[in-house]
Amino acid sequence: MGLPDTVQVLEQCRIAPPTGSSISTTSLLLTFLDLPMLVLPPIERIFFYEFNHSKSHFMNTILPNIKHSLSLALQHYYPLAGSLTWSQEANTPKILYTIGDTVSLTVAECDHDFYHLAGYHARDDNDFHPLVPMFGRVNSSDKLFPVMALQVTLFPNKGICIGIKLNHAVADGRTSNQFMKLWASFCKLEGNHSLVATDSSLPLYDRSIVKDPKELEKKILKNMANANITRDTFKFLAMPSSVSARADPPVRATFVIGQSDVKKLKQWVLTRLNNKKEIPPQLHLSTFVLGCAYVWVCLIKTRWGADDVALSVDQEERFAFVFDCRSQLNPPVPTTYFGNCLGFSMVICNRKELLQEDGIAIAAELLGKKIQSIRNDPEEIWKPLASFYCGSVDREHMLGVAGSPKLNVYETDFGWGKPKKVEITSTGSSAVSLSEHPIEERALEIGLVLSKKEMDAFASLFENNLKTLPA
């Protein structure tokens, strides 16, 4: 049975910051670091929590606290209750908050198998879409587009799922995660401000601290105009609806690279590079690099490894990733800065090289060198931004990354303990999601969405290759 038939909306409500808050009408212009995000899908993340209580207990005790704590969190993150717009007097789109603005909160009930959805095995990806909130209808003539939507889904006597959808042009994963943790802390401590909110942990809205020494805003706006994205044509670019159901629905699964796997991968890569006498000085071989290299090559082999034609063609494959650049800007930007502060980068490799026996080592070396160059040369942050909105992207031959183990999403505790499972639902087959493991330190969770046939092949490669690595 498909999940949409098992989800019932119990309540559709609007949550505002507390009445009497000292918040006035406020606008925040998008910066040159926000503008590239206008065409990206919204951030969609769902948190599964075990919750062994009845529906009546949830409705009478838990839900009022969820609503109250959300209101308190919005007092500090009030732009998330606002709208995205592009007014006549502004050079760029802006977030506009006016008194009375609210966030949509959907309350639902689901009788599907909670532990099936919160697992790591392959599951129908369409089953997750009803757990993700919708932005609702938008009056495009007003050109005021909602920033965020939330959903709480109860699995009676089994669990709770918290879902967030956030316009990526408004904030990055760090900002989104900080909001969720503040909301969760208020909920856990039943709204006790003194134990949660301190000046050092609250969002910073000062746009002047983000410098634009290369005048990238002008370049990006020019590129946007060339792509017919202007004030007059501005629309809900970043808000495509969730993937519609298909006759052959894709499946979603999560794979784990443990600490021992990372050690084996690192030693194997170093041995291979040493045999070729190609170990560059200070090669960056982090868990991120090794995990991404391994997954990238496994996916390439899944899709093309048995294709003789593919093996004979010189085809470039791309691996794209983002990185938090708050600490690398001049001057550095505080970690609590509200908005996007991400750099973009990419490595390119001939498919035939990745399909070689040393493919993982080749991929790891490329990624390690690229990250080291970003650390050594600030110019690496700016180069990709200047070409945003120029040309098209061949998604069939590019793999991207969403999320980061540094966000510590499994520390988001609403008072019911750590999440049993966290999923990024905005990724498709052209991206993988990354997070930390909830139990094993320095382990990496990798989420994928593939066809059932591809997922079975990938799982076999992923598991068997790790087993054959020397200890």
One Martini backbone bead per residue (centre of mass of N, CA, C, O) as a GRO file, in nm:
protein
  471
    1MET     BB    1   0.095   0.036   0.023
    2GLY     BB    2   0.072   0.357  -0.013
    3LEU     BB    3   0.141   0.625   0.184
    4PRO     BB    4  -0.078   0.843   0.107
    5ASP     BB    5  -0.316   0.653   0.234
    6THR     BB    6  -0.180   0.684   0.549
    7VAL     BB    7  -0.222   1.001   0.547
    8GLN     BB    8  -0.347   1.235   0.794
    9VAL     BB    9  -0.481   1.539   0.835
   10LEU     BB   10  -0.539   1.718   1.141
   11GLU     BB   11  -0.371   1.999   1.094
   12GLN     BB   12  -0.378   2.351   0.990
   13CYS     BB   13  -0.127   2.584   1.074
   14ARG     BB   14  -0.020   2.900   1.225
   15ILE     BB   15   0.303   3.036   1.312
   16ALA     BB   16   0.413   3.280   1.541
   17PRO     BB   17   0.551   3.494   1.698
   18PRO     BB   18   0.525   3.633   1.980
   19THR     BB   19   0.333   3.829   2.138
   20GLY     BB   20   0.517   4.130   2.181
   21SER     BB   21   0.742   4.136   2.010
   22SER     BB   22   1.043   4.324   1.909
   23ILE     BB   23   0.930   4.301   1.606
   24SER     BB   24   0.982   4.430   1.294
   25THR     BB   25   0.994   4.533   1.000
   26THR     BB   26   1.193   4.327   0.772
   27SER     BB   27   1.491   4.329   0.559
   28LEU     BB   28   1.679   4.090   0.344
   29LEU     BB   29   1.924   4.078   0.140
   30LEU     BB   30   2.058   3.917  -0.103
   31THR     BB   31   2.348   3.775  -0.171
   32PHE     BB   32   2.600   3.643  -0.365
   33LEU     BB   33   2.555   3.367  -0.193
   34ASP     BB   34   2.239   3.336  -0.260
   35LEU     BB   35   2.172   3.354  -0.569
   36PRO     BB   36   2.252   3.058  -0.666
   37MET     BB   37   1.998   2.925  -0.495
   38LEU     BB   38   1.738   2.985  -0.669
   39VAL     BB   39   1.777   2.695  -0.847
   40LEU     BB   40   1.749   2.530  -0.603
   41PRO     BB   41   1.639   2.319  -0.408
   42PRO     BB   42   1.502   2.268  -0.134
   43ILE     BB   43   1.528   2.207   0.190
   44GLU     BB   44   1.497   1.855   0.286
   45ARG     BB   45   1.403   1.732   0.616
   46ILE     BB   46   1.385   1.429   0.817
   47PHE     BB   47   1.276   1.328   1.152
   48PHE     BB   48   1.313   1.036   1.346
   49TYR     BB   49   1.113   0.938   1.635
   50GLU     BB   50   1.074   0.782   1.916
   51PHE     BB   51   0.714   0.718   2.029
   52ASN     BB   52   0.539   0.562   2.309
   53HIS     BB   53   0.246   0.705   2.232
   54SER     BB   54  -0.046   0.840   2.213
   55LYS     BB   55  -0.258   1.048   2.054
   56SER     BB   56  -0.370   1.198   2.303
   57HIS     BB   57  -0.096   1.276   2.422
   58PHE     BB   58   0.001   1.434   2.182
   59MET     BB   59  -0.235   1.644   2.156
   60ASN     BB   60  -0.233   1.743   2.474
   61THR     BB   61   0.099   1.771   2.521
   62ILE     BB   62   0.302   1.789   2.274
   63LEU     BB   63   0.184   1.989   2.062
   64PRO     BB   64   0.176   2.251   2.232
   65ASN     BB   65   0.489   2.254   2.267
   66ILE     BB   66   0.566   2.267   1.971
   67LYS     BB   67   0.427   2.538   1.913
   68HIS     BB   68   0.558   2.714   2.132
   69SER     BB   69   0.858   2.661   2.055
   70LEU     BB   70   0.833   2.770   1.769
   71SER     BB   71   0.762   3.058   1.843
   72LEU     BB   72   1.025   3.111   2.000
   73ALA     BB   73   1.218   3.058   1.761
   74LEU     BB   74   1.091   3.286   1.575
   75GLN     BB   75   1.192   3.526   1.742
   76HIS     BB   76   1.492   3.467   1.618
   77TYR     BB   77   1.368   3.344   1.318
   78TYR     BB   78   1.167   3.549   1.159
   79PRO     BB   79   1.235   3.524   0.847
   80LEU     BB   80   1.093   3.233   0.824
   81ALA     BB   81   0.799   3.389   0.824
   82GLY     BB   82   0.839   3.506   0.561
   83SER     BB   83   0.934   3.645   0.240
   84LEU     BB   84   0.998   3.621  -0.104
   85THR     BB   85   1.130   3.902  -0.291
   86TRP     BB   86   1.111   4.172  -0.566
   87SER     BB   87   1.155   4.485  -0.559
   88GLN     BB   88   1.184   4.783  -0.728
   89GLU     BB   89   1.420   4.907  -0.524
   90ALA     BB   90   1.578   4.639  -0.568
   91ASN     BB   91   1.856   4.458  -0.685
   92THR     BB   92   1.753   4.225  -0.504
   93PRO     BB   93   1.636   3.995  -0.347
   94LYS     BB   94   1.415   3.941  -0.054
   95ILE     BB   95   1.351   3.931   0.286
   96LEU     BB   96   1.016   3.959   0.423
   97TYR     BB   97   0.911   4.099   0.735
   98THR     BB   98   0.592   4.104   0.893
   99ILE     BB   99   0.359   4.168   1.096
  100GLY     BB  100   0.197   3.841   1.112
  101ASP     BB  101   0.375   3.641   1.023
  102THR     BB  102   0.394   3.291   0.911
  103VAL     BB  103   0.402   2.938   0.966
  104SER     BB  104   0.361   2.635   0.831
  105LEU     BB  105   0.173   2.373   1.013
  106THR     BB  106   0.164   2.028   0.987
  107VAL     BB  107  -0.070   1.783   1.107
  108ALA     BB  108  -0.016   1.428   1.128
  109GLU     BB  109  -0.112   1.087   1.036
  110CYS     BB  110   0.042   0.750   1.058
  111ASP     BB  111   0.015   0.379   0.969
  112HIS     BB  112   0.282   0.317   0.902
  113ASP     BB  113   0.594   0.177   0.912
  114PHE     BB  114   0.826   0.324   1.097
  115TYR     BB  115   1.079   0.123   1.079
  116HIS     BB  116   1.091   0.119   0.776
  117LEU     BB  117   1.142   0.427   0.726
  118ALA     BB  118   1.386   0.427   0.961
  119GLY     BB  119   1.579   0.290   0.779
  120TYR     BB  120   1.848   0.154   0.550
  121HIS     BB  121   1.698   0.028   0.348
  122ALA     BB  122   1.518  -0.028   0.078
  123ARG     BB  123   1.283   0.229  -0.028
  124ASP     BB  124   1.022   0.394  -0.127
  125ASP     BB  125   1.047   0.721  -0.210
  126ASN     BB  126   0.739   0.803  -0.215
  127ASP     BB  127   0.687   0.752   0.100
  128PHE     BB  128   0.819   1.043   0.191
  129HIS     BB  129   0.655   1.287   0.075
  130PRO     BB  130   0.414   1.311   0.298
  131LEU     BB  131   0.642   1.413   0.522
  132VAL     BB  132   0.658   1.668   0.349
  133PRO     BB  133   0.614   1.981   0.329
  134MET     BB  134   0.410   2.237   0.205
  135PHE     BB  135   0.376   2.563   0.079
  136GLY     BB  136   0.154   2.607  -0.102
  137ARG     BB  137  -0.019   2.845  -0.225
  138VAL     BB  138   0.061   3.098  -0.476
  139ASN     BB  139   0.053   3.443  -0.539
  140SER     BB  140   0.226   3.551  -0.808
  141SER     BB  141   0.131   3.851  -0.829
  142ASP     BB  142   0.275   3.931  -0.549
  143LYS     BB  143   0.561   3.809  -0.508
  144LEU     BB  144   0.512   3.613  -0.243
  145PHE     BB  145   0.728   3.378  -0.094
  146PRO     BB  146   0.772   3.126   0.090
  147VAL     BB  147   1.028   2.998   0.308
  148MET     BB  148   0.863   2.799   0.513
  149ALA     BB  149   0.795   2.452   0.614
  150LEU     BB  150   0.603   2.233   0.837
  151GLN     BB  151   0.605   1.890   0.990
  152VAL     BB  152   0.392   1.668   1.190
  153THR     BB  153   0.419   1.311   1.235
  154LEU     BB  154   0.218   1.055   1.358
  155PHE     BB  155   0.302   0.735   1.516
  156PRO     BB  156   0.127   0.554   1.698
  157ASN     BB  157   0.329   0.411   1.942
  158LYS     BB  158   0.618   0.488   1.775
  159GLY     BB  159   0.626   0.797   1.631
  160ILE     BB  160   0.808   1.088   1.499
  161CYS     BB  161   0.787   1.338   1.234
  162ILE     BB  162   1.012   1.591   1.120
  163GLY     BB  163   0.952   1.853   0.879
  164ILE     BB  164   1.153   2.039   0.633
  165LYS     BB  165   1.109   2.341   0.429
  166LEU     BB  166   1.369   2.536   0.254
  167ASN     BB  167   1.478   2.800   0.107
  168HIS     BB  168   1.799   2.818  -0.027
  169ALA     BB  169   1.819   3.137  -0.063
  170VAL     BB  170   1.805   3.192   0.257
  171ALA     BB  171   1.961   2.913   0.341
  172ASP     BB  172   2.163   2.692   0.487
  173GLY     BB  173   2.238   2.414   0.663
  174ARG     BB  174   2.338   2.559   0.916
  175THR     BB  175   2.096   2.743   0.966
  176SER     BB  176   1.880   2.524   0.967
  177ASN     BB  177   2.008   2.362   1.203
  178GLN     BB  178   1.999   2.588   1.417
  179PHE     BB  179   1.696   2.614   1.422
  180MET     BB  180   1.620   2.322   1.497
  181LYS     BB  181   1.780   2.322   1.769
  182LEU     BB  182   1.627   2.550   1.904
  183TRP     BB  183   1.350   2.428   1.890
  184ALA     BB  184   1.424   2.165   2.039
  185SER     BB  185   1.519   2.299   2.303
  186PHE     BB  186   1.254   2.435   2.378
  187CYS     BB  187   1.093   2.171   2.387
  188LYS     BB  188   1.262   2.017   2.600
  189LEU     BB  189   1.245   2.290   2.806
  190GLU     BB  190   0.967   2.432   2.781
  191GLY     BB  191   1.072   2.743   2.707
  192ASN     BB  192   1.353   2.799   2.845
  193HIS     BB  193   1.549   3.063   2.787
  194SER     BB  194   1.792   3.051   2.997
  195LEU     BB  195   1.887   2.751   2.874
  196VAL     BB  196   1.933   2.849   2.559
  197ALA     BB  197   1.951   3.161   2.496
  198THR     BB  198   2.230   3.315   2.349
  199ASP     BB  199   2.411   3.542   2.186
  200SER     BB  200   2.617   3.321   2.061
  201SER     BB  201   2.356   3.140   1.930
  202LEU     BB  202   2.239   3.358   1.765
  203PRO     BB  203   2.146   3.512   1.497
  204LEU     BB  204   2.310   3.682   1.223
  205TYR     BB  205   2.207   3.978   1.012
  206ASP     BB  206   2.470   4.112   0.913
  207ARG     BB  207   2.558   4.193   0.583
  208SER     BB  208   2.833   4.363   0.608
  209ILE     BB  209   3.029   4.108   0.670
  210VAL     BB  210   2.987   4.050   0.362
  211LYS     BB  211   3.216   4.052   0.125
  212ASP     BB  212   3.272   4.193  -0.230
  213PRO     BB  213   3.568   4.214  -0.391
  214LYS     BB  214   3.464   4.099  -0.696
  215GLU     BB  215   3.178   4.178  -0.778
  216LEU     BB  216   2.967   3.927  -0.800
  217GLU     BB  217   2.685   4.039  -0.807
  218LYS     BB  218   2.698   4.166  -1.088
  219LYS     BB  219   2.766   3.905  -1.243
  220ILE     BB  220   2.521   3.738  -1.155
  221LEU     BB  221   2.299   3.935  -1.252
  222LYS     BB  222   2.385   3.924  -1.547
  223ASN     BB  223   2.343   3.621  -1.582
  224MET     BB  224   2.046   3.625  -1.506
  225ALA     BB  225   1.951   3.812  -1.733
  226ASN     BB  226   2.047   3.620  -1.963
  227ALA     BB  227   1.833   3.401  -1.823
  228ASN     BB  228   1.567   3.562  -1.746
  229ILE     BB  229   1.639   3.676  -1.440
  230THR     BB  230   1.421   3.906  -1.302
  231ARG     BB  231   1.211   4.117  -1.157
  232ASP     BB  232   0.980   4.058  -1.375
  233THR     BB  233   1.037   3.721  -1.373
  234PHE     BB  234   1.001   3.655  -1.094
  235LYS     BB  235   1.003   3.337  -0.924
  236PHE     BB  236   0.966   3.005  -0.802
  237LEU     BB  237   1.255   2.863  -0.859
  238ALA     BB  238   1.316   2.687  -0.573
  239MET     BB  239   1.002   2.526  -0.587
  240PRO     BB  240   0.979   2.234  -0.645
  241SER     BB  241   0.817   1.967  -0.640
  242SER     BB  242   0.791   1.675  -0.566
  243VAL     BB  243   0.834   1.384  -0.683
  244SER     BB  244   0.655   1.205  -0.876
  245ALA     BB  245   0.492   0.940  -0.934
  246ARG     BB  246   0.585   0.611  -1.050
  247ALA     BB  247   0.582   0.307  -1.192
  248ASP     BB  248   0.913   0.309  -1.120
  249PRO     BB  249   1.011   0.357  -0.832
  250PRO     BB  250   1.233   0.474  -0.643
  251VAL     BB  251   1.497   0.416  -0.414
  252ARG     BB  252   1.591   0.428  -0.063
  253ALA     BB  253   1.926   0.447   0.087
  254THR     BB  254   2.167   0.351   0.347
  255PHE     BB  255   2.515   0.400   0.403
  256VAL     BB  256   2.812   0.274   0.579
  257ILE     BB  257   3.118   0.430   0.689
  258GLY     BB  258   3.344   0.329   0.889
  259GLN     BB  259   3.628   0.373   1.060
  260SER     BB  260   3.765   0.114   0.949
  261ASP     BB  261   3.709   0.181   0.651
  262VAL     BB  262   3.870   0.442   0.637
  263LYS     BB  263   4.145   0.319   0.702
  264LYS     BB  264   4.152   0.124   0.461
  265LEU     BB  265   4.119   0.332   0.238
  266LYS     BB  266   4.367   0.502   0.302
  267GLN     BB  267   4.579   0.279   0.272
  268TRP     BB  268   4.506   0.200  -0.017
  269VAL     BB  269   4.555   0.474  -0.151
  270LEU     BB  270   4.851   0.513  -0.062
  271THR     BB  271   4.959   0.259  -0.195
  272ARG     BB  272   4.880   0.324  -0.487
  273LEU     BB  273   5.030   0.597  -0.506
  274ASN     BB  274   5.311   0.487  -0.426
  275ASN     BB  275   5.343   0.290  -0.666
  276LYS     BB  276   5.322   0.561  -0.860
  277LYS     BB  277   5.455   0.808  -0.732
  278GLU     BB  278   5.177   1.023  -0.645
  279ILE     BB  279   5.227   1.165  -0.369
  280PRO     BB  280   5.133   1.441  -0.248
  281PRO     BB  281   5.180   1.690  -0.056
  282GLN     BB  282   4.943   1.711   0.177
  283LEU     BB  283   4.723   1.508   0.141
  284HIS     BB  284   4.372   1.513   0.149
  285LEU     BB  285   4.235   1.238   0.368
  286SER     BB  286   3.938   1.234   0.449
  287THR     BB  287   3.634   1.112   0.509
  288PHE     BB  288   3.505   1.271   0.282
  289VAL     BB  289   3.696   1.193   0.052
  290LEU     BB  290   3.677   0.881   0.077
  291GLY     BB  291   3.370   0.854   0.062
  292CYS     BB  292   3.324   0.999  -0.210
  293ALA     BB  293   3.512   0.830  -0.385
  294TYR     BB  294   3.375   0.559  -0.337
  295VAL     BB  295   3.087   0.628  -0.433
  296TRP     BB  296   3.150   0.733  -0.712
  297VAL     BB  297   3.277   0.470  -0.824
  298CYS     BB  298   3.039   0.281  -0.762
  299LEU     BB  299   2.841   0.435  -0.949
  300ILE     BB  300   2.996   0.411  -1.213
  301LYS     BB  301   3.000   0.098  -1.210
  302THR     BB  302   2.695   0.059  -1.202
  303ARG     BB  303   2.637   0.218  -1.483
  304TRP     BB  304   2.929   0.132  -1.667
  305GLY     BB  305   3.104  -0.133  -1.612
  306ALA     BB  306   2.928  -0.331  -1.833
  307ASP     BB  307   2.997  -0.118  -2.067
  308ASP     BB  308   3.174  -0.130  -2.352
  309VAL     BB  309   3.114   0.147  -2.468
  310ALA     BB  310   3.184   0.317  -2.216
  311LEU     BB  311   3.487   0.216  -2.209
  312SER     BB  312   3.550   0.360  -2.509
  313VAL     BB  313   3.470   0.638  -2.391
  314ASP     BB  314   3.530   0.987  -2.365
  315GLN     BB  315   3.406   1.064  -2.044
  316GLU     BB  316   3.303   1.307  -1.841
  317GLU     BB  317   3.320   1.329  -1.486
  318ARG     BB  318   3.137   1.475  -1.207
  319PHE     BB  319   3.221   1.635  -0.883
  320ALA     BB  320   3.010   1.803  -0.657
  321PHE     BB  321   3.069   2.066  -0.403
  322VAL     BB  322   3.032   2.199  -0.081
  323PHE     BB  323   3.137   2.477   0.142
  324ASP     BB  324   3.214   2.624   0.429
  325CYS     BB  325   3.326   2.988   0.430
  326ARG     BB  326   3.332   3.158   0.692
  327SER     BB  327   3.645   3.118   0.781
  328GLN     BB  328   3.763   3.227   0.479
  329LEU     BB  329   3.688   3.496   0.508
  330ASN     BB  330   3.742   3.866   0.460
  331PRO     BB  331   3.638   3.851   0.715
  332PRO     BB  332   3.528   3.643   0.921
  333VAL     BB  333   3.237   3.450   0.973
  334PRO     BB  334   3.014   3.369   1.174
  335THR     BB  335   2.840   3.076   1.243
  336THR     BB  336   2.556   3.251   1.292
  337TYR     BB  337   2.508   3.328   1.020
  338PHE     BB  338   2.243   3.436   0.816
  339GLY     BB  339   2.254   3.212   0.548
  340ASN     BB  340   2.472   3.201   0.283
  341CYS     BB  341   2.812   3.020   0.308
  342LEU     BB  342   2.910   2.900   0.011
  343GLY     BB  343   3.109   2.691  -0.167
  344PHE     BB  344   3.223   2.586  -0.493
  345SER     BB  345   3.298   2.258  -0.641
  346MET     BB  346   3.509   2.061  -0.880
  347VAL     BB  347   3.559   1.745  -1.037
  348ILE     BB  348   3.741   1.591  -1.317
  349CYS     BB  349   3.689   1.272  -1.496
  350ASN     BB  350   3.762   1.007  -1.662
  351ARG     BB  351   3.585   0.726  -1.673
  352LYS     BB  352   3.815   0.517  -1.729
  353GLU     BB  353   3.971   0.583  -1.468
  354LEU     BB  354   3.742   0.506  -1.261
  355LEU     BB  355   3.730   0.195  -1.381
  356GLN     BB  356   3.972   0.129  -1.258
  357GLU     BB  357   4.141  -0.018  -1.006
  358ASP     BB  358   4.239   0.296  -0.919
  359GLY     BB  359   3.984   0.485  -0.898
  360ILE     BB  360   3.974   0.569  -0.598
  361ALA     BB  361   4.253   0.702  -0.590
  362ILE     BB  362   4.198   0.910  -0.809
  363ALA     BB  363   3.956   1.048  -0.670
  364ALA     BB  364   4.097   1.120  -0.401
  365GLU     BB  365   4.317   1.297  -0.521
  366LEU     BB  366   4.137   1.509  -0.649
  367LEU     BB  367   3.985   1.594  -0.391
  368GLY     BB  368   4.229   1.656  -0.211
  369LYS     BB  369   4.353   1.878  -0.390
  370LYS     BB  370   4.110   2.067  -0.398
  371ILE     BB  371   4.086   2.122  -0.093
  372GLN     BB  372   4.373   2.228  -0.056
  373SER     BB  373   4.342   2.470  -0.254
  374ILE     BB  374   4.118   2.610  -0.095
  375ARG     BB  375   4.288   2.656   0.164
  376ASN     BB  376   4.531   2.815   0.011
  377ASP     BB  377   4.306   2.961  -0.197
  378PRO     BB  378   4.060   3.200  -0.201
  379GLU     BB  379   3.994   3.202  -0.511
  380GLU     BB  380   3.836   2.927  -0.511
  381ILE     BB  381   3.565   3.052  -0.410
  382TRP     BB  382   3.499   3.256  -0.662
  383LYS     BB  383   3.511   3.130  -0.948
  384PRO     BB  384   3.227   2.977  -0.974
  385LEU     BB  385   3.030   3.222  -0.924
  386ALA     BB  386   3.078   3.385  -1.198
  387SER     BB  387   2.924   3.126  -1.369
  388PHE     BB  388   2.650   3.157  -1.290
  389TYR     BB  389   2.401   3.095  -1.529
  390CYS     BB  390   2.605   2.939  -1.724
  391GLY     BB  391   2.465   2.728  -1.881
  392SER     BB  392   2.463   2.379  -1.865
  393VAL     BB  393   2.381   2.059  -1.710
  394ASP     BB  394   2.509   1.728  -1.696
  395ARG     BB  395   2.350   1.506  -1.491
  396GLU     BB  396   2.444   1.222  -1.590
  397HIS     BB  397   2.769   1.338  -1.531
  398MET     BB  398   2.674   1.422  -1.226
  399LEU     BB  399   2.776   1.455  -0.880
  400GLY     BB  400   2.633   1.535  -0.572
  401VAL     BB  401   2.612   1.713  -0.248
  402ALA     BB  402   2.435   1.665   0.061
  403GLY     BB  403   2.537   1.781   0.330
  404SER     BB  404   2.692   1.710   0.667
  405PRO     BB  405   2.870   1.583   0.937
  406LYS     BB  406   2.908   1.875   1.080
  407LEU     BB  407   2.596   1.923   1.167
  408ASN     BB  408   2.476   1.721   1.369
  409VAL     BB  409   2.167   1.606   1.336
  410TYR     BB  410   2.162   1.391   1.588
  411GLU     BB  411   2.131   1.650   1.805
  412THR     BB  412   1.813   1.670   1.756
  413ASP     BB  413   1.634   1.738   2.058
  414PHE     BB  414   1.283   1.736   2.172
  415GLY     BB  415   1.268   1.500   2.423
  416TRP     BB  416   1.302   1.192   2.262
  417GLY     BB  417   1.573   1.202   2.167
  418LYS     BB  418   1.741   1.088   1.932
  419PRO     BB  419   1.741   1.021   1.626
  420LYS     BB  420   1.694   0.738   1.435
  421LYS     BB  421   1.645   0.918   1.166
  422VAL     BB  422   1.789   1.090   0.875
  423GLU     BB  423   1.656   1.277   0.591
  424ILE     BB  424   1.722   1.372   0.256
  425THR     BB  425   1.456   1.451   0.017
  426SER     BB  426   1.606   1.647  -0.218
  427THR     BB  427   1.728   1.400  -0.345
  428GLY     BB  428   1.849   1.237  -0.620
  429SER     BB  429   2.036   1.067  -0.863
  430SER     BB  430   2.248   1.337  -0.863
  431ALA     BB  431   2.269   1.270  -0.544
  432VAL     BB  432   2.412   1.280  -0.220
  433SER     BB  433   2.402   1.208   0.125
  434LEU     BB  434   2.532   1.355   0.434
  435SER     BB  435   2.628   1.210   0.757
  436GLU     BB  436   2.635   1.126   1.057
  437HIS     BB  437   2.650   0.893   1.298
  438PRO     BB  438   2.459   0.821   1.585
  439ILE     BB  439   2.703   0.628   1.714
  440GLU     BB  440   2.950   0.621   1.533
  441GLU     BB  441   3.247   0.749   1.532
  442ARG     BB  442   3.345   0.875   1.223
  443ALA     BB  443   3.101   0.806   1.067
  444LEU     BB  444   2.924   0.748   0.749
  445GLU     BB  445   2.638   0.869   0.591
  446ILE     BB  446   2.476   0.740   0.284
  447GLY     BB  447   2.248   0.875   0.054
  448LEU     BB  448   2.020   0.716  -0.188
  449VAL     BB  449   1.872   0.743  -0.529
  450LEU     BB  450   1.737   0.463  -0.706
  451SER     BB  451   1.696   0.215  -0.874
  452LYS     BB  452   1.652  -0.104  -0.796
  453LYS     BB  453   1.874  -0.217  -0.977
  454GLU     BB  454   2.098  -0.017  -0.895
  455MET     BB  455   2.092  -0.064  -0.587
  456ASP     BB  456   2.174  -0.360  -0.590
  457ALA     BB  457   2.445  -0.314  -0.734
  458PHE     BB  458   2.565  -0.112  -0.537
  459ALA     BB  459   2.552  -0.279  -0.276
  460SER     BB  460   2.743  -0.499  -0.372
  461LEU     BB  461   2.989  -0.322  -0.424
  462PHE     BB  462   3.014  -0.176  -0.153
  463GLU     BB  463   3.046  -0.433   0.030
  464ASN     BB  464   3.263  -0.604  -0.121
  465ASN     BB  465   3.495  -0.395  -0.138
  466LEU     BB  466   3.533  -0.358   0.168
  467LYS     BB  467   3.601  -0.660   0.231
  468THR     BB  468   3.868  -0.666   0.033
  469LEU     BB  469   4.012  -0.490   0.207
  470PRO     BB  470   4.282  -0.442   0.373
  471ALA     BB  471   4.352  -0.419   0.724
   0.00000   0.00000   0.00000
